[in-house]
């Protein structure tokens, strides 16, 4: 079946970031831990597919409920982990946009551990 519109690897597709495949985020780590603890067989794949995209596309009620069910946690737990991830991402963006590289240098170790 032919794909209508740009493919996932097309640079014109604004909602796709190639880093999603390997991006290590706090929400991804949290999700992997919770799904693994719950005995979800495809925990790694689910975390890799779900977590980074929440930064760009948000986390709707249906997705939050599904994650909560699979991970054996509450929707509030999912929302809290999601919000913590967004807060860290906002901090990273502030540092990357800051013209004073000394501020960025102070936080490089944390960023490179991702």
Coordinates of N, CA and C in Angstrom, one line a residue:
X1 N 0.8 -1.2 0.0 CA 0.0 0.0 0.0 C 0.9 1.2 0.0
X2 N 0.6 2.1 -0.9 CA 1.4 3.4 -1.0 C 1.1 4.3 0.2
X3 N 2.1 5.0 0.6 CA 1.9 6.0 1.7 C 1.5 7.3 1.1
X4 N 0.4 7.9 1.6 CA 0.0 9.2 1.1 C 0.6 10.3 2.0
X5 N 1.3 11.2 1.3 CA 2.0 12.2 2.1 C 3.4 11.9 2.4
X6 N 4.1 12.7 3.2 CA 5.5 12.4 3.5 C 5.6 11.2 4.4
X7 N 6.7 10.4 4.2 CA 7.0 9.3 5.0 C 7.6 9.8 6.3
X8 N 7.8 8.8 7.3 CA 8.3 9.2 8.6 C 9.7 9.7 8.5
X9 N 10.5 9.3 7.5 CA 11.9 9.8 7.4 C 12.0 11.0 6.5
X10 N 10.9 11.5 6.0 CA 10.9 12.7 5.1 C 11.2 14.0 5.9
X11 N 12.2 14.8 5.6 CA 12.4 16.0 6.4 C 11.3 17.0 6.4
X12 N 10.4 16.8 5.4 CA 9.2 17.7 5.4 C 8.2 17.3 6.5
X13 N 8.3 16.2 7.1 CA 7.3 15.7 8.0 C 7.7 16.3 9.4
X14 N 7.1 17.4 9.8 CA 7.4 18.1 11.0 C 7.2 17.4 12.3
X15 N 6.4 16.4 12.3 CA 6.1 15.8 13.6 C 7.0 14.6 13.9
X16 N 8.0 14.4 13.1 CA 8.9 13.2 13.3 C 10.3 13.7 13.6
X17 N 10.9 13.1 14.6 CA 12.3 13.4 14.9 C 13.1 12.1 14.9
X18 N 14.1 11.9 14.1 CA 14.8 10.7 14.1 C 15.4 10.3 15.4
X19 N 15.6 11.2 16.3 CA 16.1 10.9 17.6 C 15.1 10.1 18.5
X20 N 13.9 10.1 18.1 CA 12.9 9.4 18.8 C 13.3 7.9 19.0
X21 N 13.9 7.3 18.0 CA 14.3 5.9 18.1 C 15.3 5.6 19.2
X22 N 16.1 6.6 19.6 CA 17.1 6.3 20.6 C 17.1 7.3 21.8
X23 N 16.2 8.3 21.7 CA 16.2 9.3 22.7 C 15.8 8.8 24.1
X24 N 16.7 9.0 25.1 CA 16.5 8.5 26.4 C 15.9 9.7 27.2
X25 N 14.7 9.6 27.6 CA 14.0 10.6 28.4 C 13.6 10.1 29.7
X26 N 13.4 11.0 30.7 CA 12.9 10.5 32.0 C 11.6 9.7 31.9
X27 N 10.7 10.1 31.0 CA 9.4 9.4 30.8 C 9.6 8.0 30.2
X28 N 10.6 8.0 29.3 CA 10.9 6.6 28.7 C 11.5 5.7 29.8
X29 N 12.4 6.2 30.6 CA 12.9 5.3 31.6 C 11.9 4.9 32.6
X30 N 11.0 5.9 33.0 CA 9.9 5.6 34.0 C 9.0 4.5 33.4
X31 N 8.6 4.7 32.1 CA 7.7 3.8 31.4 C 8.3 2.4 31.3
X32 N 9.5 2.3 30.9 CA 10.2 1.0 30.8 C 10.2 0.3 32.2
X33 N 10.6 1.1 33.2 CA 10.6 0.5 34.6 C 9.2 -0.1 35.0
X34 N 8.2 0.8 34.8 CA 6.8 0.4 35.2 C 6.3 -0.8 34.4
X35 N 6.5 -0.7 33.1 CA 6.0 -1.8 32.2 C 6.7 -3.1 32.5
X36 N 8.0 -3.0 32.8 CA 8.8 -4.2 33.1 C 8.4 -4.8 34.5
X37 N 8.2 -3.9 35.5 CA 7.7 -4.4 36.8 C 6.3 -5.1 36.7
X38 N 5.5 -4.6 35.7 CA 4.1 -5.1 35.5 C 4.2 -6.4 34.7
X39 N 5.3 -6.8 34.2 CA 5.5 -8.0 33.4 C 5.0 -7.9 32.0
X40 N 5.0 -6.7 31.5 CA 4.6 -6.4 30.1 C 5.7 -6.9 29.2
X41 N 5.4 -7.9 28.3 CA 6.5 -8.6 27.5 C 7.2 -7.6 26.5
X42 N 6.5 -6.7 26.0 CA 7.1 -5.8 25.0 C 7.4 -4.4 25.6
X43 N 7.8 -4.4 26.9 CA 8.1 -3.1 27.6 C 9.1 -2.2 26.9
X44 N 10.2 -2.8 26.4 CA 11.2 -1.9 25.7 C 10.6 -1.3 24.4
X45 N 9.9 -2.1 23.6 CA 9.3 -1.6 22.4 C 8.2 -0.5 22.7
X46 N 7.4 -0.8 23.7 CA 6.3 0.2 24.0 C 7.0 1.5 24.5
X47 N 8.0 1.4 25.3 CA 8.6 2.6 25.8 C 9.3 3.4 24.7
X48 N 9.9 2.7 23.8 CA 10.6 3.3 22.7 C 9.6 4.0 21.7
X49 N 8.5 3.4 21.6 CA 7.5 3.9 20.6 C 6.7 5.1 21.2
X50 N 6.4 5.0 22.5 CA 5.5 5.9 23.2 C 6.1 7.1 23.8
X51 N 7.2 6.9 24.5 CA 7.7 8.0 25.4 C 8.2 9.2 24.7
X52 N 9.1 9.1 23.7 CA 9.6 10.4 23.1 C 8.5 11.2 22.4
X53 N 7.6 10.5 21.8 CA 6.5 11.2 21.1 C 5.6 12.1 22.0
X54 N 5.6 11.7 23.3 CA 4.7 12.5 24.2 C 5.2 13.9 24.3
X55 N 6.5 14.1 24.2 CA 7.0 15.5 24.2 C 6.5 16.4 23.1
X56 N 6.4 15.8 22.0 CA 6.0 16.5 20.8 C 4.5 16.6 20.5
X57 N 3.8 15.5 20.8 CA 2.4 15.3 20.5 C 1.5 15.4 21.7
X58 N 2.1 15.4 22.9 CA 1.2 15.4 24.1 C 0.8 14.0 24.4
X59 N 0.1 13.9 25.5 CA -0.4 12.6 26.1 C -1.9 12.8 26.3
X60 N -2.7 12.2 25.5 CA -4.1 12.4 25.6 C -4.7 11.4 26.7
X61 N -5.9 11.6 27.1 CA -6.5 10.8 28.1 C -6.5 9.4 27.8
X62 N -6.8 9.0 26.6 CA -6.9 7.6 26.2 C -5.5 7.0 26.3
X63 N -4.5 7.6 25.8 CA -3.1 7.1 25.9 C -2.7 6.9 27.4
X64 N -3.0 7.9 28.2 CA -2.6 7.9 29.6 C -3.3 6.7 30.3
X65 N -4.6 6.5 30.0 CA -5.3 5.4 30.5 C -4.8 4.1 30.1
X66 N -4.4 4.0 28.8 CA -3.8 2.7 28.3 C -2.5 2.4 29.0
X67 N -1.7 3.4 29.1 CA -0.4 3.2 29.7 C -0.6 2.8 31.2
X68 N -1.5 3.5 31.9 CA -1.8 3.2 33.3 C -2.2 1.7 33.4
X69 N -3.1 1.3 32.6 CA -3.6 -0.1 32.6 C -2.4 -1.1 32.4
X70 N -1.6 -0.9 31.4 CA -0.5 -1.8 31.0 C 0.6 -1.8 32.1
X71 N 0.8 -0.7 32.7 CA 1.9 -0.5 33.7 C 1.4 -0.8 35.1
X72 N 0.2 -1.0 35.3 CA -0.4 -1.2 36.6 C -0.1 -0.1 37.6
X73 N -0.4 1.1 37.1 CA -0.3 2.4 37.8 C -1.5 3.2 37.6
X74 N -1.6 4.3 38.3 CA -2.8 5.2 38.1 C -2.5 6.2 36.9
X75 N -3.6 6.7 36.4 CA -3.5 7.7 35.4 C -2.7 8.9 35.9
X76 N -3.0 9.2 37.2 CA -2.2 10.3 37.8 C -0.7 10.1 37.9
X77 N -0.3 8.8 38.1 CA 1.1 8.5 38.1 C 1.7 8.8 36.7
X78 N 0.9 8.4 35.6 CA 1.4 8.6 34.3 C 1.5 10.1 34.0
X79 N 0.5 10.8 34.4 CA 0.5 12.3 34.1 C 1.6 12.9 34.9
X80 N 1.9 12.5 36.1 CA 3.0 13.1 36.9 C 4.4 12.8 36.2
X81 N 4.6 11.6 35.7 CA 5.8 11.3 35.0 C 5.9 12.0 33.7
X82 N 4.8 12.2 33.0 CA 4.8 13.0 31.8 C 5.2 14.4 32.0
X83 N 4.6 15.0 33.1 CA 4.8 16.4 33.4 C 6.3 16.6 33.8
X84 N 6.8 15.7 34.6 CA 8.2 15.8 35.0 C 9.1 15.8 33.8
X85 N 8.8 14.9 32.8 CA 9.6 14.8 31.6 C 9.5 16.1 30.8
X86 N 8.3 16.7 30.7 CA 8.2 18.0 30.0 C 9.0 19.1 30.7
X87 N 9.0 19.1 32.0 CA 9.7 20.1 32.8 C 11.2 20.0 32.5
X88 N 11.7 18.8 32.4 CA 13.2 18.6 32.1 C 13.5 19.0 30.7
X89 N 12.6 18.7 29.8 CA 12.8 19.1 28.4 C 12.8 20.6 28.3
X90 N 11.9 21.3 29.0 CA 11.8 22.7 28.9 C 13.2 23.3 29.4
X91 N 13.7 22.8 30.5 CA 15.0 23.2 31.0 C 16.1 23.0 30.0
X92 N 16.1 21.9 29.4 CA 17.1 21.6 28.3 C 17.0 22.7 27.2
X93 N 15.8 23.0 26.8 CA 15.6 23.9 25.7 C 16.1 25.3 26.1
X94 N 15.9 25.7 27.4 CA 16.3 27.0 27.8 C 17.9 27.0 27.8
X95 N 18.5 25.9 28.2 CA 20.0 25.9 28.2 C 20.5 25.9 26.8
X96 N 19.9 25.2 25.9 CA 20.4 25.1 24.5 C 20.2 26.5 23.8
X97 N 19.2 27.2 24.2 CA 18.9 28.5 23.6 C 19.7 29.7 24.2
X98 N 20.3 29.4 25.3 CA 21.0 30.4 26.1 C 22.3 30.8 25.4
X99 N 22.5 32.1 25.2 CA 23.7 32.6 24.5 C 25.0 32.4 25.3
X100 N 24.9 32.3 26.6 CA 26.0 32.2 27.4 C 26.4 30.7 27.6
X101 N 27.4 30.2 26.9 CA 27.8 28.8 26.9 C 28.3 28.3 28.2
X102 N 28.6 29.2 29.1 CA 29.0 28.8 30.5 C 27.9 28.2 31.2
X103 N 26.7 28.7 31.0 CA 25.5 28.1 31.6 C 25.3 26.7 31.1
X104 N 25.4 26.5 29.8 CA 25.2 25.2 29.1 C 26.3 24.3 29.6
X105 N 27.5 24.7 29.7 CA 28.7 23.9 30.1 C 28.4 23.3 31.5
X106 N 27.8 24.1 32.4 CA 27.5 23.6 33.7 C 26.6 22.4 33.7
X107 N 25.8 22.2 32.7 CA 24.8 21.2 32.6 C 25.1 20.1 31.6
X108 N 26.2 20.2 30.9 CA 26.5 19.2 29.9 C 26.6 17.7 30.4
X109 N 27.1 17.5 31.5 CA 27.2 16.2 32.0 C 25.9 15.5 32.1
X110 N 24.9 16.2 32.6 CA 23.5 15.7 32.7 C 23.0 15.4 31.3
X111 N 23.2 16.3 30.4 CA 22.6 16.1 29.1 C 23.3 15.0 28.4
X112 N 24.6 14.8 28.5 CA 25.3 13.7 27.8 C 25.0 12.3 28.3
X113 N 24.5 12.3 29.6 CA 24.1 11.0 30.1 C 22.8 10.5 29.5
X114 N 22.1 11.3 28.8 CA 20.8 10.9 28.2 C 21.2 10.0 27.1

